Amino acid sequence: MPADLPGPRPLGGAVPLGPGTPARRPAPEPLTAPRTAGIPEHVVEPYEPVPLAATPVDPNAQLPVGFAKLAVNRAYDERGQEVFWLTGHSGDLELSLDSEDTRLRPSGLALSNLRPDGFPPTEIFRAVAEWSGRQEDVVRWINDLRARFGTELHLVIWDDTDYDIPWEMLRLTGGPDGVADGILGALVTVVRWTTIREAGRTPFREPAVCSGHVLGYYAEEMRRDATVFENFEHRGHFGTTRTFLTELARPGLGAGLVYMGCHATHGPNLFKLKLGTVTWNELNRLDMSALDGRSTLVCLNACHSARFVNNQLLGENALRGFAELFLRKGAGGCIATSGKVGDDVAHTLIRELVGRLCADPGLPVARALRDFRAAAVARLPDPLPFVHGDDDAFDAEGQREILPILYSFMFLYFGHPLTTLRLSVRAQEART
């Protein structure tokens, strides 16, 4: 039997899965064919056309100018291996991607592998670049979009897998004249989405305008994150989640930003998901009326908070996770992390991000994240440091130099590409 090739393969007998796949109904019992019946003479056939019943229309079929959607669909192939395939479209029918090829799950690319006992940073950078070279159709499609829309391109990656593919790190090369090579998330405004079944939400409607004070929760070891908001109206809760969660249940709270600085855990099922001291199921049962109205941005400075779980263990064909939960509860957008981010870098990112957004209240959150990644990539050493030195010792200093750049790509934003944030300044600041 020939070995699996690394590139795309025909869809063939792959079985589609995931929240975007309609449930397959049992085949009905065969019915007896109806008897033919003649039309009575006194019945006159109408001359006017009879309108057909309304049929459902894909709300994303026509996107705003400059918007594009890359759909990532999961499946199993004929051998039972996890695979995915891609479709992409924009407001221009000529700029579409319809890949009938499947690709194996690239589990070695997940940024959650970046841990002390995991893959070295240099190796992850090189692995993503190597993998990107085999995604010619996707890279070509994105480059064509960039050539058409320039810096005004907004790419929504609607990923219905739990494969943790770092799409923002996709290496773009070989584009049309005038389109620069580089890393997707540093060149293009990229947002994420996943199917929010109960709410029927999509990221293509009106952008959220998040404004008001900061409601924050800080674990003891992340208390200094609160200093980021010292010039703004801020209700901080330290060490315990109980009072923080009580405020989330208050309708009309008026928070523009809900911030959680804490550790989180991830695992193969919902029972393993925990944010601070609260499990996913406990959060899911809570009233979060303060998020009603899509006027609040949620920021989870918590490890692995952007990752999803395939909830088959509880008999559900759906992805669940913290970003999905807060969006379903009504948040206007959500920032979360796809791996374990170093506390110092996370603190720096949040401070820079808040600074950028407050300096320019009209700047979309997603674009501010793009600019932050671009600044990080500008510091990427060329060439990349080797993992080991000439004496075969691990080059810890060289690898630490790469870490902040990778951390910048761990922060993912879920929501409308044009959503903005405006925080209320403290009263004494407002008078000066």
Short mmCIF file of C-alpha atoms in Angstrom, two decimals:
data_model
loop_
_atom_site.label_atom_id
_atom_site.label_comp_id
_atom_site.label_asym_id
_atom_site.label_seq_id
_atom_site.Cartn_x
_atom_site.Cartn_y
_atom_site.Cartn_z
CA MET A 1 0.00 0.00 0.00
CA PRO A 2 1.54 3.37 -0.98
CA ALA A 3 2.44 5.78 1.79
CA ASP A 4 0.30 8.87 2.29
CA LEU A 5 1.57 11.87 0.37
CA PRO A 6 1.93 15.11 2.35
CA GLY A 7 -0.10 17.30 -0.01
CA PRO A 8 -3.84 17.63 -0.69
CA ARG A 9 -5.77 14.54 -1.76
CA PRO A 10 -9.09 14.19 -3.63
CA LEU A 11 -12.16 14.38 -1.41
CA GLY A 12 -13.19 10.92 -2.55
CA GLY A 13 -14.93 8.94 0.17
CA ALA A 14 -14.28 11.42 2.98
CA VAL A 15 -17.20 11.72 5.39
CA PRO A 16 -18.01 15.36 6.20
CA LEU A 17 -18.36 16.23 9.89
CA GLY A 18 -18.75 19.28 12.06
CA PRO A 19 -21.27 21.93 13.05
CA GLY A 20 -21.64 23.13 9.47
CA THR A 21 -22.75 19.68 8.30
CA PRO A 22 -26.50 18.96 8.32
CA ALA A 23 -27.54 16.00 10.44
CA ARG A 24 -28.09 12.88 8.32
CA ARG A 25 -31.65 11.60 8.71
CA PRO A 26 -32.48 7.88 8.72
CA ALA A 27 -33.56 6.58 5.32
CA PRO A 28 -37.39 6.40 5.27
CA GLU A 29 -39.27 3.19 4.56
CA PRO A 30 -40.20 2.89 0.85
CA LEU A 31 -43.78 3.99 0.18
CA THR A 32 -46.24 2.58 -2.31
CA ALA A 33 -46.34 4.64 -5.47
CA PRO A 34 -49.43 6.88 -5.57
CA ARG A 35 -52.15 6.05 -8.06
CA THR A 36 -52.49 8.37 -11.01
CA ALA A 37 -55.56 10.54 -10.99
CA GLY A 38 -57.16 12.38 -13.90
CA ILE A 39 -57.98 16.08 -13.66
CA PRO A 40 -61.77 16.66 -13.45
CA GLU A 41 -63.23 18.59 -16.37
CA HIS A 42 -64.57 21.38 -14.14
CA VAL A 43 -61.08 22.19 -12.81
CA VAL A 44 -59.33 24.87 -14.88
CA GLU A 45 -55.53 25.00 -14.79
CA PRO A 46 -54.27 28.48 -13.79
CA TYR A 47 -52.54 30.66 -16.33
CA GLU A 48 -50.69 32.72 -13.69
CA PRO A 49 -47.48 31.23 -12.36
CA VAL A 50 -47.76 29.90 -8.82
CA PRO A 51 -44.99 31.24 -6.53
CA LEU A 52 -42.79 28.63 -4.90
CA ALA A 53 -42.30 28.43 -1.18
CA ALA A 54 -39.41 30.38 0.28
CA THR A 55 -36.09 28.54 0.33
CA PRO A 56 -33.24 29.18 2.73
CA VAL A 57 -30.42 31.38 1.44
CA ASP A 58 -26.86 31.31 2.70
CA PRO A 59 -26.50 34.70 4.48
CA ASN A 60 -22.78 34.66 3.70
CA ALA A 61 -23.18 34.13 -0.06
CA GLN A 62 -22.81 37.88 -0.69
CA LEU A 63 -20.13 39.44 1.46
CA PRO A 64 -19.38 43.15 1.87
CA VAL A 65 -16.75 44.52 -0.49
CA GLY A 66 -13.29 43.68 0.79
CA PHE A 67 -14.52 40.80 2.96
CA ALA A 68 -13.56 37.19 2.29
CA LYS A 69 -14.38 33.97 4.09
CA LEU A 70 -12.18 30.88 4.34
CA ALA A 71 -14.24 27.92 5.61
CA VAL A 72 -12.32 25.05 7.22
CA ASN A 73 -14.42 21.87 7.24
CA ARG A 74 -13.50 18.69 9.10
CA ALA A 75 -14.08 15.13 7.98
CA TYR A 76 -12.80 11.55 8.25
CA ASP A 77 -11.29 9.87 5.23
CA GLU A 78 -11.90 6.27 4.14
CA ARG A 79 -9.20 5.10 6.57
CA GLY A 80 -10.74 6.90 9.52
CA GLN A 81 -8.05 9.60 9.58
CA GLU A 82 -8.96 13.17 10.52
CA VAL A 83 -8.84 15.43 7.47
CA PHE A 84 -10.17 18.83 6.41
CA TRP A 85 -11.05 20.63 3.22
CA LEU A 86 -11.41 24.30 2.36
CA THR A 87 -13.80 26.62 0.57
CA GLY A 88 -13.40 30.34 0.16
CA HIS A 89 -15.36 33.18 -1.38
CA SER A 90 -15.70 36.94 -1.38
CA GLY A 91 -18.09 39.45 -2.87
CA ASP A 92 -16.40 38.79 -6.22
CA LEU A 93 -17.52 35.49 -7.75
CA GLU A 94 -14.29 35.31 -9.75
CA LEU A 95 -12.30 35.23 -6.50
CA SER A 96 -13.45 31.98 -5.00
CA LEU A 97 -11.76 28.86 -3.68
CA ASP A 98 -13.45 25.49 -4.01
CA SER A 99 -10.99 22.82 -3.01
CA GLU A 100 -12.19 19.25 -3.47
CA ASP A 101 -8.92 17.99 -2.00
CA THR A 102 -8.61 16.89 1.61
CA ARG A 103 -5.62 17.51 3.81
CA LEU A 104 -4.51 15.51 6.82
CA ARG A 105 -4.76 17.15 10.22
CA PRO A 106 -1.37 18.87 10.81
CA SER A 107 -1.25 18.28 14.57
CA GLY A 108 2.44 19.19 14.78
CA LEU A 109 1.72 22.82 13.84
CA ALA A 110 -0.48 23.73 16.83
CA LEU A 111 1.05 26.54 18.86
CA SER A 112 -0.03 24.68 22.00
CA ASN A 113 3.02 22.49 21.25
CA LEU A 114 5.16 25.44 22.33
CA ARG A 115 5.92 24.43 25.93
CA PRO A 116 9.05 23.37 27.86
CA ASP A 117 8.63 19.72 26.86
CA GLY A 118 7.34 20.55 23.37
CA PHE A 119 8.77 21.73 20.04
CA PRO A 120 11.49 24.44 19.89
CA PRO A 121 10.26 27.82 18.55
CA THR A 122 12.56 27.72 15.51
CA GLU A 123 11.24 24.29 14.55
CA ILE A 124 7.62 25.49 14.68
CA PHE A 125 8.43 28.47 12.47
CA ARG A 126 10.15 26.25 9.93
CA ALA A 127 7.41 23.59 10.08
CA VAL A 128 4.67 26.14 9.38
CA ALA A 129 6.67 27.57 6.47
CA GLU A 130 7.19 24.07 5.03
CA TRP A 131 3.50 23.22 5.42
CA SER A 132 2.49 26.54 3.83
CA GLY A 133 4.45 25.61 0.71
CA ARG A 134 2.04 22.72 0.15
CA GLN A 135 -1.08 24.92 0.37
CA GLU A 136 -0.63 26.45 -3.09
CA ASP A 137 -4.34 26.91 -3.84
CA VAL A 138 -5.08 28.71 -0.56
CA VAL A 139 -1.99 30.91 -0.81
CA ARG A 140 -2.80 31.78 -4.43
CA TRP A 141 -6.40 32.67 -3.51
CA ILE A 142 -5.34 34.94 -0.65
CA ASN A 143 -2.69 36.62 -2.81
CA ASP A 144 -5.29 37.32 -5.49
CA LEU A 145 -7.52 38.88 -2.83
CA ARG A 146 -4.63 41.00 -1.60
CA ALA A 147 -3.93 42.16 -5.15
CA ARG A 148 -7.60 43.16 -5.53
CA PHE A 149 -8.31 44.77 -2.13
CA GLY A 150 -4.87 45.71 -0.78
CA THR A 151 -4.76 46.67 2.90
CA GLU A 152 -8.56 46.85 2.98
CA LEU A 153 -8.87 43.06 2.78
CA HIS A 154 -10.65 41.53 5.78
CA LEU A 155 -10.34 37.75 5.97
CA VAL A 156 -12.72 35.76 8.17
CA ILE A 157 -11.43 32.27 8.93
CA TRP A 158 -14.52 30.24 9.85
CA ASP A 159 -12.85 27.15 11.29
CA ASP A 160 -15.22 24.34 12.25
CA THR A 161 -12.44 22.03 13.38
CA ASP A 162 -10.65 21.52 16.67
CA TYR A 163 -7.35 21.02 14.81
CA ASP A 164 -5.67 24.20 16.18
CA ILE A 165 -4.20 25.14 12.79
CA PRO A 166 -2.28 28.46 13.14
CA TRP A 167 -3.77 30.06 10.03
CA GLU A 168 -2.45 33.51 10.96
CA MET A 169 1.07 32.11 10.46
CA LEU A 170 0.41 30.91 6.90
CA ARG A 171 3.43 31.92 4.79
CA LEU A 172 2.41 33.89 1.68
CA THR A 173 4.85 33.71 -1.23
CA GLY A 174 4.77 34.01 -5.00
CA GLY A 175 1.98 36.55 -5.28
CA PRO A 176 1.16 38.92 -8.16
CA ASP A 177 3.40 41.92 -8.80
CA GLY A 178 3.18 44.40 -5.95
CA VAL A 179 2.01 41.84 -3.37
CA ALA A 180 4.68 41.33 -0.74
CA ASP A 181 5.74 37.98 0.67
CA GLY A 182 5.24 37.54 4.38
CA ILE A 183 3.12 36.02 7.14
CA LEU A 184 -0.67 36.24 6.75
CA GLY A 185 -1.59 37.59 10.19
CA ALA A 186 0.98 40.38 9.93
CA LEU A 187 -0.12 41.47 6.43
CA VAL A 188 -3.90 41.02 6.45
CA THR A 189 -6.64 41.84 8.95
CA VAL A 190 -7.65 38.33 10.01
CA VAL A 191 -10.48 37.34 12.34
CA ARG A 192 -11.70 33.97 13.50
CA TRP A 193 -15.17 32.50 13.81
CA THR A 194 -16.78 29.21 14.70
CA THR A 195 -20.36 28.03 14.45
CA ILE A 196 -22.51 29.50 17.26
CA ARG A 197 -25.54 27.27 16.82
CA GLU A 198 -27.92 28.54 19.48
CA ALA A 199 -27.43 32.21 18.67
CA GLY A 200 -27.38 31.91 14.88
CA ARG A 201 -24.53 34.43 14.85
CA THR A 202 -22.26 35.28 11.92
CA PRO A 203 -19.40 37.80 11.75
CA PHE A 204 -20.78 39.53 8.65
CA ARG A 205 -23.52 41.71 10.11
CA GLU A 206 -23.06 45.10 11.75
CA PRO A 207 -19.79 45.53 13.66
CA ALA A 208 -20.04 45.89 17.42
CA VAL A 209 -19.23 49.21 19.06
CA CYS A 210 -17.93 48.23 22.48
CA SER A 211 -17.88 51.16 24.91
CA GLY A 212 -17.93 51.67 28.65
CA HIS A 213 -15.89 50.76 31.71
CA VAL A 214 -13.64 47.74 32.33
CA LEU A 215 -14.89 44.81 34.38
CA GLY A 216 -11.85 42.73 35.32
CA TYR A 217 -10.97 39.53 37.11
CA TYR A 218 -7.31 38.88 38.03
CA ALA A 219 -5.82 35.78 39.55
CA GLU A 220 -3.31 36.65 42.28
CA GLU A 221 -0.33 35.82 40.05
CA MET A 222 -1.66 38.14 37.30
CA ARG A 223 -2.61 41.07 39.49
CA ARG A 224 -0.33 43.47 37.62
CA ASP A 225 -2.54 43.22 34.51
CA ALA A 226 -4.89 45.59 36.32
CA THR A 227 -2.31 48.39 35.94
CA VAL A 228 -3.07 48.45 32.20
CA PHE A 229 -6.45 49.99 33.03
CA GLU A 230 -5.37 52.47 35.73
CA ASN A 231 -6.47 55.46 33.62
CA PHE A 232 -9.92 54.05 32.87
CA GLU A 233 -13.09 53.37 34.80
CA HIS A 234 -12.36 49.96 36.21
CA ARG A 235 -14.13 47.50 38.48
CA GLY A 236 -11.46 45.00 39.43
CA HIS A 237 -11.94 41.69 41.24
CA PHE A 238 -8.84 39.99 42.60
CA GLY A 239 -8.27 36.38 43.60
CA THR A 240 -11.89 35.20 43.60
CA THR A 241 -14.31 34.84 40.71
CA ARG A 242 -17.53 34.92 42.74
CA THR A 243 -18.09 38.70 42.87
CA PHE A 244 -16.88 39.06 39.28
CA LEU A 245 -19.41 36.51 38.02
CA THR A 246 -22.16 38.18 40.05
CA GLU A 247 -21.53 41.42 38.15
CA LEU A 248 -21.69 39.55 34.83
CA ALA A 249 -25.29 38.69 35.69
CA ARG A 250 -26.31 42.36 35.99
CA PRO A 251 -28.28 43.56 32.94
CA GLY A 252 -27.29 46.98 31.67
CA LEU A 253 -23.92 46.87 33.41
CA GLY A 254 -22.38 49.04 30.70
CA ALA A 255 -18.99 47.37 30.50
CA GLY A 256 -17.11 47.99 27.26
CA LEU A 257 -14.48 45.39 28.13
CA VAL A 258 -14.67 42.25 30.25
CA TYR A 259 -11.11 41.18 31.02
CA MET A 260 -9.95 37.95 32.63
CA GLY A 261 -6.29 37.50 33.53
CA CYS A 262 -5.86 33.98 34.84
CA HIS A 263 -4.65 30.54 33.97
CA ALA A 264 -6.78 28.05 32.07
CA THR A 265 -6.64 24.36 31.29
CA HIS A 266 -7.54 22.44 28.15
CA GLY A 267 -8.18 18.77 27.44
CA PRO A 268 -9.92 16.34 25.12
CA ASN A 269 -13.41 17.02 26.51
CA LEU A 270 -15.43 19.70 28.28
CA PHE A 271 -14.76 18.21 31.71
CA LYS A 272 -11.11 19.23 31.29
CA LEU A 273 -11.81 22.89 30.41
CA LYS A 274 -11.36 25.39 33.23
CA LEU A 275 -10.98 29.18 33.26
CA GLY A 276 -9.44 30.32 36.52
CA THR A 277 -11.23 28.25 39.15
CA VAL A 278 -14.45 27.79 37.14
CA THR A 279 -15.18 24.89 34.78
CA TRP A 280 -16.67 25.34 31.31
CA ASN A 281 -19.93 23.72 32.38
CA GLU A 282 -20.20 26.03 35.41
CA LEU A 283 -19.66 29.10 33.22
CA ASN A 284 -22.13 27.80 30.66
CA ARG A 285 -24.90 27.62 33.26
CA LEU A 286 -24.36 31.16 34.53
CA ASP A 287 -26.47 34.18 33.67
CA MET A 288 -24.34 36.73 31.77
CA SER A 289 -26.96 39.39 31.14
CA ALA A 290 -24.25 42.06 31.24
CA LEU A 291 -23.17 40.86 27.78
CA ASP A 292 -26.59 41.36 26.18
CA GLY A 293 -26.58 43.74 23.24
CA ARG A 294 -23.16 42.88 21.71
CA SER A 295 -21.62 46.06 23.16
CA THR A 296 -18.92 44.33 25.22
CA LEU A 297 -15.57 42.92 24.13
CA VAL A 298 -14.32 39.94 26.15
CA CYS A 299 -10.55 39.51 26.49
CA LEU A 300 -9.27 36.23 27.93
CA ASN A 301 -5.61 36.53 28.85
CA ALA A 302 -5.66 32.84 29.74
CA CYS A 303 -3.68 29.93 28.30
CA HIS A 304 -5.46 27.79 25.67
CA SER A 305 -8.68 29.85 25.96
CA ALA A 306 -9.09 30.02 22.14
CA ARG A 307 -9.02 26.24 21.68
CA PHE A 308 -12.13 24.14 21.08
CA VAL A 309 -13.38 20.70 22.04
CA ASN A 310 -15.31 18.38 19.76
CA ASN A 311 -18.23 17.60 22.08
CA GLN A 312 -19.01 14.11 20.82
CA LEU A 313 -18.51 12.75 24.36
CA LEU A 314 -21.79 14.42 25.32
CA GLY A 315 -23.54 13.31 22.13
CA GLU A 316 -23.27 16.63 20.31
CA ASN A 317 -21.93 17.33 16.83
CA ALA A 318 -20.56 20.73 17.82
CA LEU A 319 -17.43 22.53 18.92
CA ARG A 320 -17.40 24.09 22.37
CA GLY A 321 -14.89 26.35 24.08
CA PHE A 322 -14.55 29.60 25.98
CA ALA A 323 -14.60 31.91 22.94
CA GLU A 324 -17.73 30.17 21.65
CA LEU A 325 -19.34 30.42 25.10
CA PHE A 326 -18.86 34.17 25.56
CA LEU A 327 -19.95 34.94 21.99
CA ARG A 328 -23.07 32.83 22.48
CA LYS A 329 -23.78 34.70 25.73
CA GLY A 330 -23.83 37.96 23.77
CA ALA A 331 -20.29 39.36 23.64
CA GLY A 332 -19.56 41.66 20.69
CA GLY A 333 -16.19 39.98 20.17
CA CYS A 334 -13.65 37.86 22.00
CA ILE A 335 -9.86 37.83 22.21
CA ALA A 336 -8.38 34.54 23.45
CA THR A 337 -5.13 32.58 23.18
CA SER A 338 -4.34 29.38 21.29
CA GLY A 339 -1.57 28.23 23.63
CA LYS A 340 0.43 29.05 26.73
CA VAL A 341 1.64 32.64 26.49
CA GLY A 342 4.43 33.93 28.70
CA ASP A 343 3.07 36.32 31.33
CA ASP A 344 5.50 39.13 30.46
CA VAL A 345 4.67 39.04 26.74
CA ALA A 346 0.94 38.77 27.42
CA HIS A 347 1.10 41.80 29.70
CA THR A 348 3.02 43.75 27.05
CA LEU A 349 0.54 42.80 24.33
CA ILE A 350 -2.49 43.85 26.37
CA ARG A 351 -0.85 47.16 27.30
CA GLU A 352 0.11 47.89 23.67
CA LEU A 353 -3.26 46.77 22.34
CA VAL A 354 -5.22 48.94 24.78
CA GLY A 355 -2.86 51.83 24.05
CA ARG A 356 -3.40 51.53 20.28
CA LEU A 357 -7.18 51.30 20.59
CA CYS A 358 -7.52 54.19 23.00
CA ALA A 359 -5.21 56.42 20.96
CA ASP A 360 -7.49 55.82 17.95
CA PRO A 361 -11.04 54.85 19.03
CA GLY A 362 -11.96 54.25 15.38
CA LEU A 363 -9.28 51.59 14.94
CA PRO A 364 -10.85 48.12 14.69
CA VAL A 365 -9.66 45.58 17.25
CA ALA A 366 -8.66 43.12 14.52
CA ARG A 367 -6.50 45.70 12.74
CA ALA A 368 -4.76 46.61 15.99
CA LEU A 369 -3.88 42.94 16.44
CA ARG A 370 -2.55 42.81 12.86
CA ASP A 371 -0.33 45.82 13.57
CA PHE A 372 0.92 44.22 16.79
CA ARG A 373 1.90 41.04 14.92
CA ALA A 374 3.57 43.06 12.17
CA ALA A 375 5.71 44.86 14.75
CA ALA A 376 6.67 41.50 16.27
CA VAL A 377 7.57 39.98 12.87
CA ALA A 378 9.80 42.98 12.13
CA ARG A 379 11.98 41.78 15.01
CA LEU A 380 12.28 38.24 13.64
CA PRO A 381 15.99 37.38 13.22
CA ASP A 382 17.12 36.41 9.73
CA PRO A 383 18.29 33.74 9.51
CA LEU A 384 16.50 31.98 12.33
CA PRO A 385 18.80 30.76 15.10
CA PHE A 386 19.72 27.08 15.10
CA VAL A 387 18.21 24.96 17.83
CA HIS A 388 21.64 23.71 18.93
CA GLY A 389 25.04 25.36 18.96
CA ASP A 390 28.29 23.96 17.58
CA ASP A 391 28.78 22.07 20.84
CA ASP A 392 25.34 20.45 20.37
CA ALA A 393 24.03 22.30 23.43
CA PHE A 394 20.48 23.68 23.25
CA ASP A 395 20.60 27.38 22.34
CA ALA A 396 18.18 28.64 24.98
CA GLU A 397 18.99 32.30 24.36
CA GLY A 398 18.37 32.03 20.62
CA GLN A 399 15.07 30.25 21.15
CA ARG A 400 13.93 32.84 23.70
CA GLU A 401 14.48 35.46 21.00
CA ILE A 402 11.82 33.74 18.86
CA LEU A 403 9.23 33.22 21.59
CA PRO A 404 7.68 36.73 21.66
CA ILE A 405 6.99 36.59 17.91
CA LEU A 406 5.20 33.26 18.27
CA TYR A 407 3.27 34.53 21.29
CA SER A 408 1.93 37.43 19.21
CA PHE A 409 0.30 34.90 16.86
CA MET A 410 -1.33 33.03 19.75
CA PHE A 411 -3.75 35.88 20.41
CA LEU A 412 -6.82 35.29 18.22
CA TYR A 413 -9.79 37.59 17.75
CA PHE A 414 -13.31 36.23 17.17
CA GLY A 415 -15.85 38.72 15.85
CA HIS A 416 -16.66 41.25 13.17
CA PRO A 417 -13.51 42.62 11.47
CA LEU A 418 -14.60 46.24 12.09
CA THR A 419 -15.58 45.98 15.77
CA THR A 420 -14.13 48.82 17.86
CA LEU A 421 -13.45 49.47 21.55
CA ARG A 422 -13.80 52.77 23.43
CA LEU A 423 -13.09 52.68 27.18
CA SER A 424 -14.45 55.25 29.64
CA VAL A 425 -11.70 57.43 31.06
CA ARG A 426 -11.57 57.94 34.83
CA ALA A 427 -13.36 61.07 36.03
CA GLN A 428 -10.23 62.90 37.15
CA GLU A 429 -8.60 62.17 33.79
CA ALA A 430 -11.65 63.43 31.90
CA ARG A 431 -11.47 66.84 33.64
CA THR A 432 -7.85 67.50 32.66
#
